[in-house]
PDB file of C-alpha atoms in Angstrom:
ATOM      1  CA  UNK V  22      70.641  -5.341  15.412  1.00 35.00           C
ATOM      2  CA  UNK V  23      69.722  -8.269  14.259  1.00 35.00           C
ATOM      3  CA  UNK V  24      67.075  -8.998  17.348  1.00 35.00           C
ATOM      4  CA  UNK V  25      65.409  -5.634  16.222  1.00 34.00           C
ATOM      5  CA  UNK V  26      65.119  -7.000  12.565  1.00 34.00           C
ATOM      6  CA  UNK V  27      63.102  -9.879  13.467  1.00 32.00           C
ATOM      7  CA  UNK V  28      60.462  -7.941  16.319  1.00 36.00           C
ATOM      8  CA  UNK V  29      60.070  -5.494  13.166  1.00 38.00           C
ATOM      9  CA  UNK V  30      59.518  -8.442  11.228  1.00 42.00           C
ATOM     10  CA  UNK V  31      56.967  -9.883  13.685  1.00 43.00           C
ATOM     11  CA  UNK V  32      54.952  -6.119  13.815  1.00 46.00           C
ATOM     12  CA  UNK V  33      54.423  -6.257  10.197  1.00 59.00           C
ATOM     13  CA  UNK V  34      52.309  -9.649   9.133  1.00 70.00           C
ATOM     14  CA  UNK V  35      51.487 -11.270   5.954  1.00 87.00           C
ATOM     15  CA  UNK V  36      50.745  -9.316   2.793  1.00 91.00           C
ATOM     16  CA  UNK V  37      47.568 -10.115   1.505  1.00 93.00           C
ATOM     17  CA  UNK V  38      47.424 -12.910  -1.128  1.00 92.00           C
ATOM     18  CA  UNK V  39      43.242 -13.749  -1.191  1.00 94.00           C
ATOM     19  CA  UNK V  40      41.002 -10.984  -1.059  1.00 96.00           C
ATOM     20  CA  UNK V  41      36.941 -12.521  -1.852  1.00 96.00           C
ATOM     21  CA  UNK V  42      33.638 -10.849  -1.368  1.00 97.00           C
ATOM     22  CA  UNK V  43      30.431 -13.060  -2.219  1.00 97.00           C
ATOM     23  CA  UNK V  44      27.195 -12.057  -4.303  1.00 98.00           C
ATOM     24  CA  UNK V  45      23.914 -12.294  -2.127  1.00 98.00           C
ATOM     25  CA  UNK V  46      20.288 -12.543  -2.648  1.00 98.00           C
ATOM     26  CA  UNK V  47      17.953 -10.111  -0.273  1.00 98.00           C
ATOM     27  CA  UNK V  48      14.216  -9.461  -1.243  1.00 97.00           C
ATOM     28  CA  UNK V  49      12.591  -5.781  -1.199  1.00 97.00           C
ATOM     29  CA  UNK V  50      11.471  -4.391   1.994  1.00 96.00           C
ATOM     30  CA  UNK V  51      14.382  -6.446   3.726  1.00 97.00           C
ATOM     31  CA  UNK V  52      15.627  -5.212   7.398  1.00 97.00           C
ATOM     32  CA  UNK V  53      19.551  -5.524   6.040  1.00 97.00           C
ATOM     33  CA  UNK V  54      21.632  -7.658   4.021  1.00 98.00           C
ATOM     34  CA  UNK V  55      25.409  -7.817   4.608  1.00 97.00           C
ATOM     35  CA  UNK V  56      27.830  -7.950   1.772  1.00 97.00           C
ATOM     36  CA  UNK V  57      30.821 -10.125   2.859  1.00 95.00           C
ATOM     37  CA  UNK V  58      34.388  -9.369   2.300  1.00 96.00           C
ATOM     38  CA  UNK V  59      37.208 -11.122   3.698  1.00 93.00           C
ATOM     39  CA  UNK V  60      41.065 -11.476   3.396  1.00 93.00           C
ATOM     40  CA  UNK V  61      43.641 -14.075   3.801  1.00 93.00           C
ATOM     41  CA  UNK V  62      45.746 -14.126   5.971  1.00 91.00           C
ATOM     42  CA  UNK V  63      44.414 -13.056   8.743  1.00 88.00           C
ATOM     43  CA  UNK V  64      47.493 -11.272  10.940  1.00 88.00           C
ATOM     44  CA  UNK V  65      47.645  -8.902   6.968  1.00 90.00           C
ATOM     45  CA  UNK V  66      47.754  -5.340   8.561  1.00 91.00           C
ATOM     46  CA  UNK V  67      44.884  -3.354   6.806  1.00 89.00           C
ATOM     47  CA  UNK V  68      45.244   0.545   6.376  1.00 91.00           C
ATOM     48  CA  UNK V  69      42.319   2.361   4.856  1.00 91.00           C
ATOM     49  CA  UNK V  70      39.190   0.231   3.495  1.00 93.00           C
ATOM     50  CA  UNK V  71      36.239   0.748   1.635  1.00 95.00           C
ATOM     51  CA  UNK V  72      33.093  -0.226  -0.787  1.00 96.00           C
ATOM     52  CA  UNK V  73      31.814   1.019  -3.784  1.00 97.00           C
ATOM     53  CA  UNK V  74      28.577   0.446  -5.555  1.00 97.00           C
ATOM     54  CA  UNK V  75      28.826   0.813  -9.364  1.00 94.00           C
ATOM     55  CA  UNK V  76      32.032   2.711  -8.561  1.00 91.00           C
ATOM     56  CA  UNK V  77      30.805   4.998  -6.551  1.00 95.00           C
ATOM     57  CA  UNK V  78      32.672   5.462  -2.947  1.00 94.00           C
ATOM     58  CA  UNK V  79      28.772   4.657  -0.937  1.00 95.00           C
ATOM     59  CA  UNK V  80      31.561   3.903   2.568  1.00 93.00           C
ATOM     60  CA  UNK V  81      34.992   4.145   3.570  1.00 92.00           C
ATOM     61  CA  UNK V  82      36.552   2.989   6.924  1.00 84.00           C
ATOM     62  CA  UNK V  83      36.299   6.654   8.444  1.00 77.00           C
ATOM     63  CA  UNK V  84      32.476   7.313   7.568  1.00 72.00           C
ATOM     64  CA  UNK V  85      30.245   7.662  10.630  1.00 62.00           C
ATOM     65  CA  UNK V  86      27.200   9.075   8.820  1.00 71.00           C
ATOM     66  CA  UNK V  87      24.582   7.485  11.058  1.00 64.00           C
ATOM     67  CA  UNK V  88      21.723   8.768   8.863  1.00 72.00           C
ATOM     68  CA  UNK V  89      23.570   6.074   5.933  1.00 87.00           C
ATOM     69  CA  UNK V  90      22.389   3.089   4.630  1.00 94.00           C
ATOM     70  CA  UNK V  91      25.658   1.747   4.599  1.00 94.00           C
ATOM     71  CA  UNK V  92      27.476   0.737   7.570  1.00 92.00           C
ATOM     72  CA  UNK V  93      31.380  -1.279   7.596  1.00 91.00           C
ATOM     73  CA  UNK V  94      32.300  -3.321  10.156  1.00 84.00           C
ATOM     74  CA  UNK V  95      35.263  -3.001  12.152  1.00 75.00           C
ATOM     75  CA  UNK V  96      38.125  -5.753  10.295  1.00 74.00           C
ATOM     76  CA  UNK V  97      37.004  -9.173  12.225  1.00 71.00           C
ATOM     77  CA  UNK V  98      40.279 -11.814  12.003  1.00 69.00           C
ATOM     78  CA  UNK V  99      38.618 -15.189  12.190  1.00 67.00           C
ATOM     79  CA  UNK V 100      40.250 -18.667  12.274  1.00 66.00           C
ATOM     80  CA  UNK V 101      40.932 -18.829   8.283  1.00 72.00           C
ATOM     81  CA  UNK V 102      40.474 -15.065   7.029  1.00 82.00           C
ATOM     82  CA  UNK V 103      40.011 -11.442   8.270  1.00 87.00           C
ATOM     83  CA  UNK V 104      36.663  -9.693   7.037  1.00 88.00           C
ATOM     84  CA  UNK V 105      35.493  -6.371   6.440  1.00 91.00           C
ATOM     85  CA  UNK V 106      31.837  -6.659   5.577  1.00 94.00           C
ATOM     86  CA  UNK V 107      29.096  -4.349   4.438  1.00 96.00           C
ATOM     87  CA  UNK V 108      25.861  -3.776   5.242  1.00 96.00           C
ATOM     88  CA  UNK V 109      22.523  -1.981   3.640  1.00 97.00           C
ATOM     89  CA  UNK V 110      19.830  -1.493   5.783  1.00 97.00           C
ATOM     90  CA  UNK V 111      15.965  -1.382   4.341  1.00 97.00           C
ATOM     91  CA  UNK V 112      16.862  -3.133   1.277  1.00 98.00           C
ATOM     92  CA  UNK V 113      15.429  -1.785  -2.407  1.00 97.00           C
ATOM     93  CA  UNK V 114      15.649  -2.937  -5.867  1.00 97.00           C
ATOM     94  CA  UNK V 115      17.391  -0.046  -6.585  1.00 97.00           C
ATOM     95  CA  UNK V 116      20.011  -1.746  -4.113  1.00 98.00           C
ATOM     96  CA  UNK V 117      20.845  -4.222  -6.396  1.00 98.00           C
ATOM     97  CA  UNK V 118      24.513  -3.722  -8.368  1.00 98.00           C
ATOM     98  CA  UNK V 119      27.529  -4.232  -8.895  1.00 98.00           C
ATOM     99  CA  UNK V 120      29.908  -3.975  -5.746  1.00 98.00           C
ATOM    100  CA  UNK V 121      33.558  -3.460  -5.266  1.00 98.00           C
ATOM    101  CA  UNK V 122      35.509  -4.169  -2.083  1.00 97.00           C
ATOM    102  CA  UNK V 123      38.642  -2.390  -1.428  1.00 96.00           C
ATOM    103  CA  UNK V 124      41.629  -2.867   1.028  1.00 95.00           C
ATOM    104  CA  UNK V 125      44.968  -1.449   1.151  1.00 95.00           C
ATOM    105  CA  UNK V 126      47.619  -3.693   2.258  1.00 95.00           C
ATOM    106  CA  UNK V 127      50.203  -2.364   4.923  1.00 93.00           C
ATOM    107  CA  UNK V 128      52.141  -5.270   5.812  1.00 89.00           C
ATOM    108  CA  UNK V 129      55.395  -4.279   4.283  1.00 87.00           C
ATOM    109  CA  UNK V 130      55.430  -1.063   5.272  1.00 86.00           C
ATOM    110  CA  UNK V 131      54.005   0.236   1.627  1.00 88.00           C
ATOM    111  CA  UNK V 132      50.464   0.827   0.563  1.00 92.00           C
ATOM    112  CA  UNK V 133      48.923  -1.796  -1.334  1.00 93.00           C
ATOM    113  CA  UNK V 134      45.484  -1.665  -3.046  1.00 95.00           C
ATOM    114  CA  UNK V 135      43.494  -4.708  -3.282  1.00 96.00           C
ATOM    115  CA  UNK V 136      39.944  -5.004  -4.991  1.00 97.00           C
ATOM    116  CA  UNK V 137      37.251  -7.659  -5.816  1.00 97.00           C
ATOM    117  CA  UNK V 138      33.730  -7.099  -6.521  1.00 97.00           C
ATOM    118  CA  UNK V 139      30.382  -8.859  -6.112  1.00 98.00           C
ATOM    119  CA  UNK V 140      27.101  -8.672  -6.865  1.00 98.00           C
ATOM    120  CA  UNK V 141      23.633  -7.898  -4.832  1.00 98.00           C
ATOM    121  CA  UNK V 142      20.576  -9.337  -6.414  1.00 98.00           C
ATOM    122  CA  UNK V 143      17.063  -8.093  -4.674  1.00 98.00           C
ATOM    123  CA  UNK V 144      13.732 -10.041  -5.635  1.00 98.00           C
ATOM    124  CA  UNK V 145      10.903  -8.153  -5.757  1.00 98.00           C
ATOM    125  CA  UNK V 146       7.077  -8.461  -6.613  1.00 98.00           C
ATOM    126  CA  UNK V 147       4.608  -5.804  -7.598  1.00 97.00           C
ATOM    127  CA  UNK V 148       0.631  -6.196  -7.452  1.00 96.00           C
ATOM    128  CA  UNK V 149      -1.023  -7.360 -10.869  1.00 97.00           C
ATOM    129  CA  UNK V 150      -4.203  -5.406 -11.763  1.00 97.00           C
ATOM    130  CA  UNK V 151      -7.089  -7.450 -13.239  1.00 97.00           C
ATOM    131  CA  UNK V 152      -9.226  -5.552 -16.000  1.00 94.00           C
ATOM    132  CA  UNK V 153     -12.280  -4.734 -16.839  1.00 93.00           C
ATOM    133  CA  UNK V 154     -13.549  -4.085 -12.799  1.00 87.00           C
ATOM    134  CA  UNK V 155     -16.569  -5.458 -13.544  1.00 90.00           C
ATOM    135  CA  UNK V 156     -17.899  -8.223 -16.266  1.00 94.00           C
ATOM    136  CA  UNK V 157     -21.455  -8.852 -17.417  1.00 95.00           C
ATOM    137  CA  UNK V 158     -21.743 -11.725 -20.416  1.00 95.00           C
ATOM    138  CA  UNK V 159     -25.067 -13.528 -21.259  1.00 96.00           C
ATOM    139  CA  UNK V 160     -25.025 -16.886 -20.736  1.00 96.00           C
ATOM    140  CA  UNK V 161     -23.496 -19.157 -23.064  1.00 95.00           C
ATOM    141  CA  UNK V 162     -20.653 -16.943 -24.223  1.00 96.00           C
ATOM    142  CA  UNK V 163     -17.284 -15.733 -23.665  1.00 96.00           C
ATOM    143  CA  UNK V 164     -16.049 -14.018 -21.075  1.00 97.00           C
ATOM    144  CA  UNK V 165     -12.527 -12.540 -21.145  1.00 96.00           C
ATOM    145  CA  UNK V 166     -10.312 -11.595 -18.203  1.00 97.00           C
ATOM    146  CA  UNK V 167      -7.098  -9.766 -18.598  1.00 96.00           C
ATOM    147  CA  UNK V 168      -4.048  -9.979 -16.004  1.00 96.00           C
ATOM    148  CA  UNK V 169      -1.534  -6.613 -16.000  1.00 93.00           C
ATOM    149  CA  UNK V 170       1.624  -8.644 -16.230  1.00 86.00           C
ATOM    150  CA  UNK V 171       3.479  -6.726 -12.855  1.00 93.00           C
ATOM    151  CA  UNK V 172       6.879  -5.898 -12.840  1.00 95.00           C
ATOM    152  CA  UNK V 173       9.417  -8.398 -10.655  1.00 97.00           C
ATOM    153  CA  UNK V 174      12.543 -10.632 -10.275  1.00 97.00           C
ATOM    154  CA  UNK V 175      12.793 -13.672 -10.416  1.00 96.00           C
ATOM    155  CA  UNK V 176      10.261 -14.522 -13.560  1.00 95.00           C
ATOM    156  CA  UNK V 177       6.823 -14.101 -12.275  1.00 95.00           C
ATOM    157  CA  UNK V 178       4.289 -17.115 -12.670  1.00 94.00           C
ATOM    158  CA  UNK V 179       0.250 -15.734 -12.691  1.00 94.00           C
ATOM    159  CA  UNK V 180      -2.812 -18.079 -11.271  1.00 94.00           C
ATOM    160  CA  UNK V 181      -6.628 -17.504 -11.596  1.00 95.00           C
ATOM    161  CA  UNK V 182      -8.865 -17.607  -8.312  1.00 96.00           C
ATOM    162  CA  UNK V 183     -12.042 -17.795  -8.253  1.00 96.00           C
ATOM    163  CA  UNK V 184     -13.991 -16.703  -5.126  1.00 97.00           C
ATOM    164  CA  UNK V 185     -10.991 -17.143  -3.220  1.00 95.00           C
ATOM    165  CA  UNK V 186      -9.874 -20.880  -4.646  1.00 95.00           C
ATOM    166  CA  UNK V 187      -7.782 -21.665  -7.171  1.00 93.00           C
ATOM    167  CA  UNK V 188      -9.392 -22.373 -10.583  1.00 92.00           C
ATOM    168  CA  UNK V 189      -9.301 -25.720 -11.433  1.00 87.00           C
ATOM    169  CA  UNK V 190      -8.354 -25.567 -15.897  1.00 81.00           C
ATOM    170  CA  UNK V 191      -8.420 -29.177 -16.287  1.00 85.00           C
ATOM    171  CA  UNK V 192     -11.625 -28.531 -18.501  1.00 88.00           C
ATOM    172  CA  UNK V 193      -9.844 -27.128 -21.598  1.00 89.00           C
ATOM    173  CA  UNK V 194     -13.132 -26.715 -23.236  1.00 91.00           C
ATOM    174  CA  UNK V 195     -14.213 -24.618 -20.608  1.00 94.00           C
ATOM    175  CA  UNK V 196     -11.145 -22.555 -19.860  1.00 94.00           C
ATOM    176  CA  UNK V 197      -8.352 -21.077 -21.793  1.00 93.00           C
ATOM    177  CA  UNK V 198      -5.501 -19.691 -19.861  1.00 87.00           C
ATOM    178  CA  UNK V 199      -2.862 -18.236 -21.714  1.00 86.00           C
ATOM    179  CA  UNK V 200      -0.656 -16.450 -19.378  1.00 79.00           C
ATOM    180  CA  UNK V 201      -2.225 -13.108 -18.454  1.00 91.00           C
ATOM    181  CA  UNK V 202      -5.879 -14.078 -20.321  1.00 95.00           C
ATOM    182  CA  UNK V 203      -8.238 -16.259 -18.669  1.00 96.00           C
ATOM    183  CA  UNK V 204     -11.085 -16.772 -20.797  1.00 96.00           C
ATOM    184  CA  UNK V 205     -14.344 -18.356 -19.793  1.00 97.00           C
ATOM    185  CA  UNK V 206     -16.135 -20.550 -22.967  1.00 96.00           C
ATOM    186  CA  UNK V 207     -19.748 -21.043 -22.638  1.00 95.00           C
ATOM    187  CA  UNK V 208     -20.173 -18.888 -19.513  1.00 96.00           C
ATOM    188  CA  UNK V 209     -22.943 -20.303 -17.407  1.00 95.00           C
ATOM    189  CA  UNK V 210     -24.674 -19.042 -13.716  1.00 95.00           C
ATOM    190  CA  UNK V 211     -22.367 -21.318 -11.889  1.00 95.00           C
ATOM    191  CA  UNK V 212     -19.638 -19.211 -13.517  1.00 96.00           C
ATOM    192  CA  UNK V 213     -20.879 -16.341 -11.130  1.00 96.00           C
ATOM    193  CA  UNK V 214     -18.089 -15.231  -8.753  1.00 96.00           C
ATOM    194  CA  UNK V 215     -15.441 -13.010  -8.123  1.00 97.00           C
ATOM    195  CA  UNK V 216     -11.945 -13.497  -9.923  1.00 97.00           C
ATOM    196  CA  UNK V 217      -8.697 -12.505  -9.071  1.00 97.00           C
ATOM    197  CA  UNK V 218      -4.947 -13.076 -10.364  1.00 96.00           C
ATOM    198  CA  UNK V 219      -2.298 -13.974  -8.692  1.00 96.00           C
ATOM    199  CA  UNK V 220       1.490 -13.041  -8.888  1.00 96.00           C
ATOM    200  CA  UNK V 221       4.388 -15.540  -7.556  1.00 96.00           C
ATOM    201  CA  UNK V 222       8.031 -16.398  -8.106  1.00 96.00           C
ATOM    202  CA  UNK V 223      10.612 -17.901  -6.358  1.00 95.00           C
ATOM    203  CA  UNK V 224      10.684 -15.415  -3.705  1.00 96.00           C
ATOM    204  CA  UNK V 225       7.122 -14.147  -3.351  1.00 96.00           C
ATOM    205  CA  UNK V 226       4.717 -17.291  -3.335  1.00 94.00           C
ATOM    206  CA  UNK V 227       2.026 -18.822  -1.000  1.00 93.00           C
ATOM    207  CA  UNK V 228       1.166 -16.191   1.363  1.00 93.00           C
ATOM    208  CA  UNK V 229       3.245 -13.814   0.012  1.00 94.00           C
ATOM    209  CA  UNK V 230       1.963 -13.510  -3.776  1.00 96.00           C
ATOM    210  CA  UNK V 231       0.752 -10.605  -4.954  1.00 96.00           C
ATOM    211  CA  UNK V 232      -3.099 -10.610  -5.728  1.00 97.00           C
ATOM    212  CA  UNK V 233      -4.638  -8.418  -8.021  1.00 97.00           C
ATOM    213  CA  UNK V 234      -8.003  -6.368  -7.486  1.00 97.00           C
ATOM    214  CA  UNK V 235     -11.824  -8.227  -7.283  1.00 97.00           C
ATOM    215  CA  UNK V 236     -13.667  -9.003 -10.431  1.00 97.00           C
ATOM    216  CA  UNK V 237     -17.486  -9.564 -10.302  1.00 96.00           C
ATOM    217  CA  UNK V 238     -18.454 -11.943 -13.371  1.00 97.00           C
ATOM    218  CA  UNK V 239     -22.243 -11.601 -13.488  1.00 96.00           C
ATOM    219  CA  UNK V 240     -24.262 -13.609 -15.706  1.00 95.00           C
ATOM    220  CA  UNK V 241     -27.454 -11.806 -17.540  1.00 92.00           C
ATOM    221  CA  UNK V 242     -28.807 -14.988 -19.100  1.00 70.00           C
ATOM    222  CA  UNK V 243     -29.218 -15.964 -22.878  1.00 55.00           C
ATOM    223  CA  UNK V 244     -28.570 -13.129 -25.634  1.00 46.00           C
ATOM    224  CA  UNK V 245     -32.433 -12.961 -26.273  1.00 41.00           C
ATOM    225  CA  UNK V 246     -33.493 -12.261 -22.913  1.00 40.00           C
ATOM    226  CA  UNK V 247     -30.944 -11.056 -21.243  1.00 38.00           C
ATOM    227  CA  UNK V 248     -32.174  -7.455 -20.961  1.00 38.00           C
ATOM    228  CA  UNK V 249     -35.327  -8.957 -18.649  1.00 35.00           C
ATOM    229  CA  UNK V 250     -32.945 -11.066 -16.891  1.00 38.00           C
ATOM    230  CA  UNK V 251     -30.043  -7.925 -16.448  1.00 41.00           C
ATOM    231  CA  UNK V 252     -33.302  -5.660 -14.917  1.00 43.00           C
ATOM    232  CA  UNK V 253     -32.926  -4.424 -11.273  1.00 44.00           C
ATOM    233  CA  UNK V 254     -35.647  -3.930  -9.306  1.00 43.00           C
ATOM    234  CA  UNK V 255     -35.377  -0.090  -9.707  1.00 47.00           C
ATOM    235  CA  UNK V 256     -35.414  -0.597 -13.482  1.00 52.00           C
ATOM    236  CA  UNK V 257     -38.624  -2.493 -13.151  1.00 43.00           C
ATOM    237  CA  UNK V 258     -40.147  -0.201 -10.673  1.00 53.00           C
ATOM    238  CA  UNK V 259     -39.149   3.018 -12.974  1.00 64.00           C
ATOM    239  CA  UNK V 260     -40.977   0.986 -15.688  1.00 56.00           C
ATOM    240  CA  UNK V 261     -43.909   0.428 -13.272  1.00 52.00           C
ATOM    241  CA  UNK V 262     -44.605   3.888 -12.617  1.00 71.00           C
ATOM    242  CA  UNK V 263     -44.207   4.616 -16.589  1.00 67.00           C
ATOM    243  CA  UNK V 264     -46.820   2.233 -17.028  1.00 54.00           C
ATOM    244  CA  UNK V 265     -48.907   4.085 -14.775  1.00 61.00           C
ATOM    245  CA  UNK V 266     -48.574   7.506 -15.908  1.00 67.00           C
ATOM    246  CA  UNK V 267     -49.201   6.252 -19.474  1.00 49.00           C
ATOM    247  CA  UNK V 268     -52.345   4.639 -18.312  1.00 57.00           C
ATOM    248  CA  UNK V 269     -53.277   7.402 -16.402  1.00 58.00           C
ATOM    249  CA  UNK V 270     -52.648   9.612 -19.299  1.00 61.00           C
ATOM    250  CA  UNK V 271     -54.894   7.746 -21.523  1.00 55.00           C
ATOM    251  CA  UNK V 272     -57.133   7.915 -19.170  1.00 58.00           C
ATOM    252  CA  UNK V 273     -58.141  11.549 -19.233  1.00 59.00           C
ATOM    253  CA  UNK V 274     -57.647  11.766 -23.275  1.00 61.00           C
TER     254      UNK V 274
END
């Protein structure tokens, strides 16, 4: 009797006394991101397990949906803790929540519920739009660009390019930049050029920024003649043949 007491013993295991998932970070369009859960000790017999998002059952230990999102691995025993881990394939913003991982605890024979939660974060980064399209100003005076502030996490930082470089503000007579406004003082022909913004933060920078749409600045010289100056050369052969046909006109008067 008693020999059978302690192999019963022995078949049973720890009860669970740590049970730990961790937050995580993934960025938008992501492969997967795995949500780690994991239990001490590690020879605690587990019964049923699951996750929830926002407390909403998303998988359970006996879903084999394949078309899912969500996928649990199979309880892993490691050298310091057991873990039962989830994981969200083509990561969204709309991923990011609240997350509770559950385990029930059969160790001593009864059913024991255990749950922590984490969190998922997910970065993202949408384009900017740069207004107006395009921008005529006579020389010498302002010209205003304005920067759609885009939508993203973390807290979005916005540059100015100028046909394809950064624009250099260090002339603060020249240039005022407040935020989403870049506006041009005293616009000149080297001022010429296309402009663009530029979206960053922490997880979307360099290479990966966002930039907006092209803006052609074009200058049409001073305020007095800046109509001559602004002509194409179809506006000044239109007034060609007007000047003709008034001559000719006259002419036969």
């Amino acid at each position: 009797m008693i020999l059978l007491i302690f192999q019963l013993c022995g078949c049973m295991g720890q009860s669970i006394n740590k049970l730990t998932a961790e937050s995580q970070v993934a960025i938008e369009g992501q492969d997967a991101i795995t949500l780690p859960c994991y239990y001490i000790p590690t020879n605690a017999v587990i019964g049923k397990y699951y996750w929830k998002k926002n407390e909403t059952v998303i998988a359970t230990k006996d879903d084999s949906d394949a078309a899912s999102r969500y996928s649990l691995s199979n309880p892993k025993q490691g050298d310091t803790a057991g873990y039962i881990s989830l994981t969200i394939t083509n990561v969204s913003r709309r991923d990011a929540d609240s997350y509770t991982c559950g385990v029930n605890d059969e160790s001593t024979g009864a059913t024991i519920l255990f749950q922590t939660k984490c969190t998922l974060t997910v970065y993202y980064l949408e384009k900017p739009i740069l207004n107006p399209t395009q921008l005529f100003t006579n020389i010498g005076e302002t010209a205003t660009f304005t920067c759609t502030e885009p939508d993203g996490l973390p807290p979005i930082n916005i540059t100015w390019t100028k046909d394809d470089v950064i624009l250099d503000y260090s002339d603060t007579q020249k240039y005022r930049f407040f935020y989403a406004t870049l506006t041009i003082n005293r616009v000149d022909e080297e001022d010429e050029g296309v402009y663009q913004c530029k979206a960053e933060n922490a997880a979307y920078h360099g290479m990966q920024g966002k930039l907006s749409n092209n803006v052609t600045l074009i200058t049409l010289g001073s305020t007095s003649t800046g109509l001559v100056v602004g002509m194409t050369f179809v506006d000044v052969l239109i007034g060609f043949i007007i000047c003709l046909l008034v001559d000719f006109i006259i002419s036969k008067i």
